CSV table of C-alpha atoms in Angstrom, one decimal:
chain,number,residue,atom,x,y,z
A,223,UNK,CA,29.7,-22.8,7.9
A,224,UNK,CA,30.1,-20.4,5.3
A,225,UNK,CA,30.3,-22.2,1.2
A,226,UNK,CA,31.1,-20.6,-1.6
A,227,UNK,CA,30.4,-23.1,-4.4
A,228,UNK,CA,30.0,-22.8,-8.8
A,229,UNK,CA,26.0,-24.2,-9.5
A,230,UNK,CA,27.3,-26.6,-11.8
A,231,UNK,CA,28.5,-29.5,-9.3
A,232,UNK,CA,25.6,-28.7,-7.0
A,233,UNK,CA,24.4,-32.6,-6.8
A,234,UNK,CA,27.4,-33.1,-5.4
A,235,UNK,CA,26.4,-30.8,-1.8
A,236,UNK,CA,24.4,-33.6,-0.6
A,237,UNK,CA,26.5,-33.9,2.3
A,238,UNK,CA,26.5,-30.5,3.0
A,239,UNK,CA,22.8,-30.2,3.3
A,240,UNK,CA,22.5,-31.9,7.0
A,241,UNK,CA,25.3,-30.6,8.2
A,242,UNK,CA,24.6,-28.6,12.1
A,243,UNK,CA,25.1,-24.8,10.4
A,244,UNK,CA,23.2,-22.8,8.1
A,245,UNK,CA,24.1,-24.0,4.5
A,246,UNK,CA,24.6,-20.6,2.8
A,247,UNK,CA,25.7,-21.0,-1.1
A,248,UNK,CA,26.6,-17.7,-3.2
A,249,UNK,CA,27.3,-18.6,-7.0
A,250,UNK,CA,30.7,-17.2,-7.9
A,251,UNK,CA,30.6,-13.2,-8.6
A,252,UNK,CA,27.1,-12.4,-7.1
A,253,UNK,CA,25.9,-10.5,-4.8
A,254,UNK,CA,24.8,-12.0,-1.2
A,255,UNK,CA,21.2,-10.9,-0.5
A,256,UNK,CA,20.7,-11.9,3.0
A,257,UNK,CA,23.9,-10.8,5.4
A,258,UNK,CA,24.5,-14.1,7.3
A,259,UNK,CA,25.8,-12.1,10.5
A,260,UNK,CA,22.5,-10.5,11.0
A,261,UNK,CA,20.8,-13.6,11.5
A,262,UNK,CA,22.9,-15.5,13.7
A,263,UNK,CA,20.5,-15.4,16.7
A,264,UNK,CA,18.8,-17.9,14.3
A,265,UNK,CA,21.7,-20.3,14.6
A,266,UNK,CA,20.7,-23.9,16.5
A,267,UNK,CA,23.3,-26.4,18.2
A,268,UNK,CA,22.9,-29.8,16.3
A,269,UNK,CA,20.1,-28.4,14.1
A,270,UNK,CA,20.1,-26.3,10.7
A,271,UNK,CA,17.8,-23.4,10.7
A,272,UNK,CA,18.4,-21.7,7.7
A,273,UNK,CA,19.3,-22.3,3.9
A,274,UNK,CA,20.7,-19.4,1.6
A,275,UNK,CA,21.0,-20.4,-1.8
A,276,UNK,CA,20.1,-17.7,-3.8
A,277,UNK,CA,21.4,-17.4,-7.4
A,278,UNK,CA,22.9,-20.6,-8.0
A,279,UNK,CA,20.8,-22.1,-10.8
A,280,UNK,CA,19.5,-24.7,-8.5
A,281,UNK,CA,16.8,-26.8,-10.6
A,282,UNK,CA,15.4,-28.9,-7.8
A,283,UNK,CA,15.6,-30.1,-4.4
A,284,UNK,CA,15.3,-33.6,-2.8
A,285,UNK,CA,12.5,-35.5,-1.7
A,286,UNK,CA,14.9,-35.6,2.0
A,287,UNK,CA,14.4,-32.0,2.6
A,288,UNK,CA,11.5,-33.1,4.7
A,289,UNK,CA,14.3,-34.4,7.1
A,290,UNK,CA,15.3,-31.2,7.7
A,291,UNK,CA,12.7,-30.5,10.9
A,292,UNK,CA,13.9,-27.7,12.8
A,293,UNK,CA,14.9,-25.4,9.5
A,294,UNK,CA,13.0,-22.4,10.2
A,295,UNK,CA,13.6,-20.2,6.5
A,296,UNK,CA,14.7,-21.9,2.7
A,297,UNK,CA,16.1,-18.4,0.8
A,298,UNK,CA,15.6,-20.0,-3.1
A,299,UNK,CA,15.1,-16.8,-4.7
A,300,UNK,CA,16.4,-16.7,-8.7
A,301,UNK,CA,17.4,-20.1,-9.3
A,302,UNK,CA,15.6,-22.6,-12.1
A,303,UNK,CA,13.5,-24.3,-9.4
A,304,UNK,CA,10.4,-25.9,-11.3
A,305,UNK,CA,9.1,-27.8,-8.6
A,306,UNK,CA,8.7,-28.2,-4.9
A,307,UNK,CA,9.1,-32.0,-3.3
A,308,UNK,CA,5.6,-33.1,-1.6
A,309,UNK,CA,8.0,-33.9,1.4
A,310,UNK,CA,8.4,-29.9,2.0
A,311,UNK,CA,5.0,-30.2,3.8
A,312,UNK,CA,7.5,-32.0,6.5
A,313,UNK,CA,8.7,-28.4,7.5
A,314,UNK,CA,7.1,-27.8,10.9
A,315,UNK,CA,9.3,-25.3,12.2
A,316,UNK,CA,9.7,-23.4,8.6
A,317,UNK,CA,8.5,-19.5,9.4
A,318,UNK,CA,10.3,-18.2,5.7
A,319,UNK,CA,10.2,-19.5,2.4
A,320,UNK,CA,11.5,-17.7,-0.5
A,321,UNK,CA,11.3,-18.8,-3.9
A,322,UNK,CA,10.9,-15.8,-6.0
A,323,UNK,CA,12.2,-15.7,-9.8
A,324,UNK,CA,12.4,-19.3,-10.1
A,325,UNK,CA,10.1,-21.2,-13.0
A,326,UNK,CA,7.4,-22.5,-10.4
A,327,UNK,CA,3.5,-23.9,-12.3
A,328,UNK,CA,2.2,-24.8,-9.4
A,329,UNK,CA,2.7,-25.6,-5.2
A,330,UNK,CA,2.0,-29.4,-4.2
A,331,UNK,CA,-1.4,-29.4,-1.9
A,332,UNK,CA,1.7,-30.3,0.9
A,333,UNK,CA,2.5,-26.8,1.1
A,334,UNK,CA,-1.1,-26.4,3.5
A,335,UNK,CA,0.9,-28.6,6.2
A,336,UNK,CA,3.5,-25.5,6.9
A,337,UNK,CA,2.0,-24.3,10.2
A,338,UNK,CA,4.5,-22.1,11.1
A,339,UNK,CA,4.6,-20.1,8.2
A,340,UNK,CA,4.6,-16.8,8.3
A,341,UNK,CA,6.3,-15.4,5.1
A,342,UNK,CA,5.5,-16.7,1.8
A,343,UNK,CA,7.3,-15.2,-1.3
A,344,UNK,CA,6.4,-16.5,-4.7
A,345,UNK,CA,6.9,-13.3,-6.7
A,346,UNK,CA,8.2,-13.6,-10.4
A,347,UNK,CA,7.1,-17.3,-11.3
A,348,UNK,CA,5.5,-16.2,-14.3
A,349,UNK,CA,4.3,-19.6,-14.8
A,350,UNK,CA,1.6,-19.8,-12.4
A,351,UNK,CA,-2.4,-19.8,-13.1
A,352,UNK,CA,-3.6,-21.0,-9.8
A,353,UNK,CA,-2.9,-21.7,-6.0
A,354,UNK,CA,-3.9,-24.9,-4.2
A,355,UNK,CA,-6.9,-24.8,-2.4
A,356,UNK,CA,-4.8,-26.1,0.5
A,357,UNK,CA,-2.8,-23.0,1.0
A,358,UNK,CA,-5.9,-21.4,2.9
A,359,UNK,CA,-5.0,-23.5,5.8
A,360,UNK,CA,-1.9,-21.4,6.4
A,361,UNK,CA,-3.5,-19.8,9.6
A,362,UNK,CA,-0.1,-18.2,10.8
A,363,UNK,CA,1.2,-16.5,7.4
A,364,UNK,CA,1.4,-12.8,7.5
A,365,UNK,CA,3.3,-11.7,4.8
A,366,UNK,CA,2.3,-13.3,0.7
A,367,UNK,CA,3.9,-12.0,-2.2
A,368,UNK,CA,2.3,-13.1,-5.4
A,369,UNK,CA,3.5,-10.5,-7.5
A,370,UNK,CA,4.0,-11.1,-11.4
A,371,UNK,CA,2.6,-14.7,-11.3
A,372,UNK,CA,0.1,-14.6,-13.8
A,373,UNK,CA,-2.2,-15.7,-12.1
A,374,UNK,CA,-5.9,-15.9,-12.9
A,375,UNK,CA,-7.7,-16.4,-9.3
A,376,UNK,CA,-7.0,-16.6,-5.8
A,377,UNK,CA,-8.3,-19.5,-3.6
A,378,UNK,CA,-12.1,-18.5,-2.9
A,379,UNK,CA,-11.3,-19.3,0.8
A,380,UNK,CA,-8.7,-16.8,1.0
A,381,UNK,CA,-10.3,-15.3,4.3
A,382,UNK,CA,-9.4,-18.3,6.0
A,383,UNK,CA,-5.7,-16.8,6.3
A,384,UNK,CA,-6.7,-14.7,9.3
A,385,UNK,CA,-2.9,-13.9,10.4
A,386,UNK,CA,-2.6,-12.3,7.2
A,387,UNK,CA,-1.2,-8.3,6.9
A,388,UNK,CA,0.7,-8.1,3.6
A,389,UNK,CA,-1.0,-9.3,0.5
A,390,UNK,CA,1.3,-8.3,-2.4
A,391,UNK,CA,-0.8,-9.0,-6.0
A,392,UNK,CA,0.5,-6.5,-8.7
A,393,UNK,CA,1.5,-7.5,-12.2
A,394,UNK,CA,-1.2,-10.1,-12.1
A,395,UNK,CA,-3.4,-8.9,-15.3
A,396,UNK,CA,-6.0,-11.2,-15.5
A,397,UNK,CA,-6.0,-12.1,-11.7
A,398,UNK,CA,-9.8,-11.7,-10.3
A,399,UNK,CA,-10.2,-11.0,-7.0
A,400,UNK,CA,-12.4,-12.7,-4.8
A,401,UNK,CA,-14.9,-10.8,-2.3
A,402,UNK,CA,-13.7,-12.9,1.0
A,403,UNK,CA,-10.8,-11.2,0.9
A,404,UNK,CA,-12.9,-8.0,2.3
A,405,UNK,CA,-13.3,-10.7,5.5
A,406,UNK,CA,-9.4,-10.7,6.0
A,407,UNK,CA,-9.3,-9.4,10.1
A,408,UNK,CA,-5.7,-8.3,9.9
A,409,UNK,CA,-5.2,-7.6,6.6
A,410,UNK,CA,-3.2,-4.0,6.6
A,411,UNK,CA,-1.6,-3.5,3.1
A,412,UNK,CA,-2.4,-4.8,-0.5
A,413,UNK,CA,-0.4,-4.1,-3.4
A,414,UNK,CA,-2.3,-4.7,-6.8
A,415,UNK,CA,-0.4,-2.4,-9.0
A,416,UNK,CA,-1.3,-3.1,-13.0
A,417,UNK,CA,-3.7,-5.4,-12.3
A,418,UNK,CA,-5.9,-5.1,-15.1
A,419,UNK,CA,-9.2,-6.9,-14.1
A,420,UNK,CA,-9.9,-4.9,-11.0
A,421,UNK,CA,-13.8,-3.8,-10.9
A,422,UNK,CA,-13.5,-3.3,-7.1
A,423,UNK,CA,-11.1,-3.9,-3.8
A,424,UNK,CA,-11.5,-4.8,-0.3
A,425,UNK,CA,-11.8,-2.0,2.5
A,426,UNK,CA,-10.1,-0.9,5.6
A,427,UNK,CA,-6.6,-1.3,4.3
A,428,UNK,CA,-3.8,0.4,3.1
A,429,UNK,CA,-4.2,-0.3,-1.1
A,430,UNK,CA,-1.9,0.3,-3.5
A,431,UNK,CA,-3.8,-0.3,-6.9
A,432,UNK,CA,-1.9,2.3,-9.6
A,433,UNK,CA,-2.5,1.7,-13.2
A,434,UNK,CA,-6.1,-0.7,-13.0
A,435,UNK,CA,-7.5,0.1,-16.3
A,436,UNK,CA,-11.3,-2.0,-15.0
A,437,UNK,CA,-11.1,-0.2,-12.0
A,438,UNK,CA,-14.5,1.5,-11.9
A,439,UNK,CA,-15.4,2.7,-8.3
A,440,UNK,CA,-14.4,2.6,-5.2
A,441,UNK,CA,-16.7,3.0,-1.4
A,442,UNK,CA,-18.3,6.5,-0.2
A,443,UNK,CA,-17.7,6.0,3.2
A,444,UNK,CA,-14.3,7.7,4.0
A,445,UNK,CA,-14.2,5.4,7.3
A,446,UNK,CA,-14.6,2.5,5.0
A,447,UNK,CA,-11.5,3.2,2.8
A,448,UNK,CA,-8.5,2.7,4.7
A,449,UNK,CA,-5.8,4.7,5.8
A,450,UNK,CA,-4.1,5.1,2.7
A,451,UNK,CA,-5.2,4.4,-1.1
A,452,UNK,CA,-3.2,5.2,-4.3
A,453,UNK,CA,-5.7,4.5,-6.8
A,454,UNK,CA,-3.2,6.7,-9.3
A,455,UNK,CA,-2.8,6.2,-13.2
A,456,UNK,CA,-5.4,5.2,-16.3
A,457,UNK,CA,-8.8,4.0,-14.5
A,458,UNK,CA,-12.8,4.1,-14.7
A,459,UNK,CA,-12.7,6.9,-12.1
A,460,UNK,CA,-13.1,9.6,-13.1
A,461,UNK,CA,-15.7,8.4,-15.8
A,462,UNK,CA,-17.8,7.5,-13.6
A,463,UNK,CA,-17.4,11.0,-11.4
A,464,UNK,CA,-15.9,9.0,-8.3
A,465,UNK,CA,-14.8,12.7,-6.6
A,466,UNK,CA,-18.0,14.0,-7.0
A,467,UNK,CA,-20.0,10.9,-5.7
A,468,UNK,CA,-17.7,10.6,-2.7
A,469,UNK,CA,-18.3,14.4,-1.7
A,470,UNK,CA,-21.3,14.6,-1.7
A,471,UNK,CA,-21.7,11.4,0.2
A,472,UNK,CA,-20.0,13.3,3.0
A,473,UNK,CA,-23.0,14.6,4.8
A,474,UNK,CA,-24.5,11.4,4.9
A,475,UNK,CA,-21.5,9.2,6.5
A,476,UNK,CA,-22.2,8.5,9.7
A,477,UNK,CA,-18.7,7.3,10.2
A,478,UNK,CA,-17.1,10.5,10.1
A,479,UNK,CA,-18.7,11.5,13.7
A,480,UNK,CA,-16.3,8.7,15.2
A,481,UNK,CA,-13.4,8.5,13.1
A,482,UNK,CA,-10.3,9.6,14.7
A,483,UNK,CA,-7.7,8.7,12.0
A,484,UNK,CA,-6.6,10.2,8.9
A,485,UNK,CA,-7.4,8.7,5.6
A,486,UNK,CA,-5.1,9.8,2.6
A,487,UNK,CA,-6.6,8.9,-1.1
A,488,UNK,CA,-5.1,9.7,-4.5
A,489,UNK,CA,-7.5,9.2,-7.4
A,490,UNK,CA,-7.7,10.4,-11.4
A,491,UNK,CA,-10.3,13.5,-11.6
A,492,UNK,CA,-12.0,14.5,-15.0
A,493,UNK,CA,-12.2,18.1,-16.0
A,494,UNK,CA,-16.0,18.8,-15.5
A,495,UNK,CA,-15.2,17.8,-11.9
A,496,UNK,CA,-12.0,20.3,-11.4
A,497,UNK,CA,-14.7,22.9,-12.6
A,498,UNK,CA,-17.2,21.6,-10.0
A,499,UNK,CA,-15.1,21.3,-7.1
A,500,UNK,CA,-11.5,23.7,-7.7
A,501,UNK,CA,-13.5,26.9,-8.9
A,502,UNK,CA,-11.2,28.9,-7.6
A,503,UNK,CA,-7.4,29.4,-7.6
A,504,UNK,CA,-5.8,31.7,-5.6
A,505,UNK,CA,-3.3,34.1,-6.7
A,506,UNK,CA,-2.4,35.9,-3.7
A,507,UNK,CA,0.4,34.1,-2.4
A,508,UNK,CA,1.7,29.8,-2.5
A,509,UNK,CA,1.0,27.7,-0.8
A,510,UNK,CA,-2.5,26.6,0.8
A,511,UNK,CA,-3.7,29.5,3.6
A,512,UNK,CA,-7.6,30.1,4.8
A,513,UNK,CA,-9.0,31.5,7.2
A,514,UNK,CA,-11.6,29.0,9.2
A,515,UNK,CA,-15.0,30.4,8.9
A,516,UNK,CA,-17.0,30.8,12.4
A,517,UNK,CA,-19.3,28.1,12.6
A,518,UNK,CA,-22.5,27.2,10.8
A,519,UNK,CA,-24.5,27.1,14.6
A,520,UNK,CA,-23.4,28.2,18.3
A,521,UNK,CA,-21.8,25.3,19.8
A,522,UNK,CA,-21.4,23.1,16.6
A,523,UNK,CA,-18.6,20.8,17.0
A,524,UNK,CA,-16.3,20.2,13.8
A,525,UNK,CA,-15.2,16.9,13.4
A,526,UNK,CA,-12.4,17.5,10.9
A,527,UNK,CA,-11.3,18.9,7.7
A,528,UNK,CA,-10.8,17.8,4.3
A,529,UNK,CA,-7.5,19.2,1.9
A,530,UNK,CA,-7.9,18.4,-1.3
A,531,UNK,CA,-5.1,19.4,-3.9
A,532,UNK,CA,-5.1,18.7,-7.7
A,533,UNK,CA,-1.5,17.2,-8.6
A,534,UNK,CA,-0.2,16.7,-11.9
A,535,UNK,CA,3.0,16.5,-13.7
A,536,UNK,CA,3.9,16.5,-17.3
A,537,UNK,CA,4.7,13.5,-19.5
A,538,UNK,CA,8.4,15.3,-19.9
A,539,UNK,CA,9.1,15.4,-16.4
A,540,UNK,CA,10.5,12.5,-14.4
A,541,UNK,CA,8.3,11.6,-11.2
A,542,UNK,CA,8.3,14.2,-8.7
A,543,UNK,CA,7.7,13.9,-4.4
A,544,UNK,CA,5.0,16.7,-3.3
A,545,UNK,CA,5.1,16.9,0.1
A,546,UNK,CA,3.5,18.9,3.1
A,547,UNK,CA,6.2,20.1,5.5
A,548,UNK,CA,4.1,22.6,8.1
A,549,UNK,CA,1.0,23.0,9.0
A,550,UNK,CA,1.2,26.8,11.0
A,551,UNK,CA,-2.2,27.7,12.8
A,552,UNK,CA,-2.1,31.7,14.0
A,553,UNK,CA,1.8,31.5,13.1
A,554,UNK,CA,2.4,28.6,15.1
A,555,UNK,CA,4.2,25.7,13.4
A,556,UNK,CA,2.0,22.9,14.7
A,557,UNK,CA,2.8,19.8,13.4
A,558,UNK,CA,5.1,18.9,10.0
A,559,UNK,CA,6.5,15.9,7.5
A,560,UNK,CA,3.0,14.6,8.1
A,561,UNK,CA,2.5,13.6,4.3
A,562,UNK,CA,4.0,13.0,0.9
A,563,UNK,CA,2.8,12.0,-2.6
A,564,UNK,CA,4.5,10.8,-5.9
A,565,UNK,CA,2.9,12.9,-8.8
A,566,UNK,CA,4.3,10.4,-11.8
A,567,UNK,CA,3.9,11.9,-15.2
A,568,UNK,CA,0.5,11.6,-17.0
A,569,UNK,CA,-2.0,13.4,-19.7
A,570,UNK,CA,-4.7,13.2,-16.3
A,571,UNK,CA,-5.2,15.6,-13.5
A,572,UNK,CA,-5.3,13.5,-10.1
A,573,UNK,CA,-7.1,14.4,-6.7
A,574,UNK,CA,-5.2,14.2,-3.4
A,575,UNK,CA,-7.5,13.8,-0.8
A,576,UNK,CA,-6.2,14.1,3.1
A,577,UNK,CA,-9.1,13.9,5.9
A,578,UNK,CA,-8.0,14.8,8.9
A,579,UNK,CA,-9.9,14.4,12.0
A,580,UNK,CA,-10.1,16.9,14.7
A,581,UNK,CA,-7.5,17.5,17.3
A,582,UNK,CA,-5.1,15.4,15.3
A,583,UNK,CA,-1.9,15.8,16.5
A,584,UNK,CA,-3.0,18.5,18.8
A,585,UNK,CA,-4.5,20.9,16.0
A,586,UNK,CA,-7.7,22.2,17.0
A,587,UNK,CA,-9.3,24.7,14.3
A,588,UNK,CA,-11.9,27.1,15.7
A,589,UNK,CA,-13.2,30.1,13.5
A,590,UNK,CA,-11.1,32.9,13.0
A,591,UNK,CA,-7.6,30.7,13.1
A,592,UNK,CA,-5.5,31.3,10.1
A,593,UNK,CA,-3.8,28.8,8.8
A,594,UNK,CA,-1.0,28.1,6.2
A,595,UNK,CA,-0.2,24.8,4.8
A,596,UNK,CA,3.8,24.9,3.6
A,597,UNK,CA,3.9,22.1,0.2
A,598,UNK,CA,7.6,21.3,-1.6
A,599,UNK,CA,8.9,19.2,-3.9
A,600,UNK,CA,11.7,17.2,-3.1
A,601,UNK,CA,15.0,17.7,-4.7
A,602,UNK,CA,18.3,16.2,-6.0
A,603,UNK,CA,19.7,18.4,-3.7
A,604,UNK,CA,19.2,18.1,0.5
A,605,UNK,CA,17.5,21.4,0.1
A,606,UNK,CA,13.2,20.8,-0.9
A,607,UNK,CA,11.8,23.2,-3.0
A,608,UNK,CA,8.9,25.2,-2.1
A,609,UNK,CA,5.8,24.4,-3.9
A,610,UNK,CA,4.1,27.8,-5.6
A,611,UNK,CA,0.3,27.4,-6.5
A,612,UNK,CA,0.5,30.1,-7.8
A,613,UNK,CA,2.9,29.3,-10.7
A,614,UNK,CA,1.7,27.9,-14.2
A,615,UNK,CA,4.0,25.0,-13.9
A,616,UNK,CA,3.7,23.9,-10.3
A,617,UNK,CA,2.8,19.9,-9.8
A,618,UNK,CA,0.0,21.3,-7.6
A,619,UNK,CA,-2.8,23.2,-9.3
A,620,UNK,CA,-5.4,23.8,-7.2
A,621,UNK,CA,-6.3,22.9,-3.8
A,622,UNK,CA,-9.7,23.4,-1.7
A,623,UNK,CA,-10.2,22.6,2.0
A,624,UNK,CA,-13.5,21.2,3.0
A,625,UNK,CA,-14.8,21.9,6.6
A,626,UNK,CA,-17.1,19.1,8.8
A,627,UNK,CA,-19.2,19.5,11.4
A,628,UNK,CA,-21.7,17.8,13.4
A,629,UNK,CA,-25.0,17.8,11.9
A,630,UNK,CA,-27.3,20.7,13.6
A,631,UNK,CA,-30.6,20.0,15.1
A,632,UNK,CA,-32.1,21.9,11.3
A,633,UNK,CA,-30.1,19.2,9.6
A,634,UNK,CA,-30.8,16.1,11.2
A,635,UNK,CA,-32.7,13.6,9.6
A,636,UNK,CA,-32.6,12.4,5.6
A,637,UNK,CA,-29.2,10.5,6.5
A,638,UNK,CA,-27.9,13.6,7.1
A,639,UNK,CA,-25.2,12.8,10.1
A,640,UNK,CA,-22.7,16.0,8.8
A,641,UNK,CA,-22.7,19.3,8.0
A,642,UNK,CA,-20.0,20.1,5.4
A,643,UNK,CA,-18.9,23.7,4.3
A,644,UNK,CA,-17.1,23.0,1.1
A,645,UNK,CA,-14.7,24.5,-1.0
A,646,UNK,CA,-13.4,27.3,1.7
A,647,UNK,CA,-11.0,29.0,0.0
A,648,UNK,CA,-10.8,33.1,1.7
């Protein structure tokens, strides 16, 4: 059953609300955010499974919600909800709740009795300070978004949400982040975007954490930092030399001889580093080309390569997409679309940083391959731009590739687990 209702006489729905359908309620002149059709393989016989009241000004909900057994998602998103009913906790079969932009303080302890949970959307309740202990026992949520609560802490048991893949904690400025959530087992992506007290994050993820002012370092061990980290905007970093620290901790990670995935980093660079690590630009033609170098030893095996480019774009220019279309080894087009980067507006040079292992997607470098790396910039127009290094206005600057190899027997020992020929630029 489909209802169209104003908010206003909403206490009068009561007989609506255990009806056999899915109650969906659009306030007059809005927008429906959730198509009803592509969810009607959720639809019971006898039993409701979903409600959709988004919009509507809703305030509260009754205490007899807790009847409503088999409902499996509750869409509240931007209404004037300021509480939840203890008798939510009823909701055994409840997999989605959505109440986003409403004027939520605080969950009742009852919310820890959702065991089917596995979406959890809080985002915009700008009244929040704190989470009940209770919501650690969630065990089957994998998506949380807490974005823009103002919250101060998370639970210190956090860990104890081991189904958990999406934790979504920007806007939070004063929001401290505990160190169990390193211990998460499935945790893939974290989103903690202007979060101002930031002094470290968790590893092995994909983490989002653009415009952390306390953000003051970040792990040396390639292997330990995820697949993907966009550590962008105003931060400690490049204070505190990050680049440099984490290059020349290459020879000594031991990780690196067994990694077999790429890692993709984008982090704020100072200029005494660009000096130290992009001494050279080359003028001869755009785009990123080298020729590999034969290696250090007979029979030394490379494990992969490092590109590292130095993005920036003007505070008068709108954000711009960099990204790498082909990578052509001895004029063979080998692999392409393989990576992109925003390069937002900003008075500080950033570092893109791709490792990419070995044989990864069939690219095998050996000395004497040439290779040319084709970069653009994505347009208004279907037609991408090609990137020239070359020119004094380009969003990419420099760039530097960075060769690794097994360590040799002469430099085995000291920690030393790689050989690394950096800056090859001929």
């Amino acid at each position: 059953m489909d209802v169209q209702v104003n908010a206003k006489p909403f206490e009068k729905m009561d007989k609506l609300w255990y009806c056999e359908h899915v109650l969906e309620v659009q306030r007059d002149g809005m927008d429906r955010y959730i198509n009803y059709g592509a969810h009607s393989s959720c639809l019971g016989h006898g039993h409701q499974r979903l409600w959709i009241l988004l919009g509507n000004n809703v305030s509260n909900l009754p205490s007899g919600i807790g009847r409503l057994t088999s409902l499996e998602g509750l869409f509240l998103s931007r209404n004037s909800v300021c509480t939840l009913p203890d008798t939510i906790g009823k909701l055994s079969c409840l997999k989605y709740l959505l109440v986003g932009n409403n004027k939520l303080s605080h969950l009742p302890s009852e919310i820890g009795d959702l065991d089917s949970l596995e979406i959890l959307v809080l985002e915009g309740n700008t009244s929040f300070r704190a989470l009940p202990e209770s919501i650690c026992k969630l065990v089957r949520l994998q998506k949380f978004n807490l974005m823009d609560c103002n919250l101060s802490h998370l639970p210190s048991e956090i860990d104890r949400l081991v189904s958990l893949e999406d934790l979504s904690l920007g806007g939070n400025r004063s929001l401290t982040i505990p160190d169990s959530i390193g211990h998460l087992p499935f945790l893939k992506y974290i989103w903690l975007n202007d979060c101002a007290k930031l002094p470290k994050l968790p590893t092995r993820t994909f983490v989002f954490a653009e415009r952390c002012p306390s953000l003051e370092s970040l792990l040396l061990e390639l292997d330990q930092l995820g697949g993907f980290g966009n550590y962008s905007g105003p931060n400690k970093l490049a204070e505190n030399n990050y680049l440099t620290s984490l290059l020349k901790q290459l020879p000594k990670s031991k990780g690196l001889s067994v990694l077999q995935r790429v890692v993709d980093i984008r982090v704020p660079v100072g200029e005494e580093e660009l000096r130290i690590w992009f001494p050279y630009h080359d003028g001869r033609r755009p785009n990123v080309s080298f020729v590999v170098p034969p290696t250090p030893s007979v029979n030394q095996k490379m494990l992969g390569w490092i590109l590292r480019l130095v993005v920036w774009a003007p505070t008068s220019y709108q954000a711009k997409v960099v990204f790498i279309e082909d990578v052509i080894c001895n004029k063979i087009r080998c692999w392409g679309g393989a990576f992109e980067v925003v390069v937002y507006p900003t008075d500080v040079d950033h570092v893109w940083l791709i490792y990419i292992p070995q044989g990864y997607r069939g690219l095998q470098l050996e000395g004497g391959d040439e290779v040319e790396i084709q970069m653009y910039q994505a347009s208004s127009a279907t037609v991408p731009i090609p990137i020239d290094v070359t020119h004094p206005n380009t969003f990419v600057k420099k760039w530097a590739i960075d060769l690794i190899y097994e360590a040799d027997e002469i430099h085995k020992g000291n920690d030393t687990w790689c050989q690394v020929v950096y800056n090859i630029q001929l």
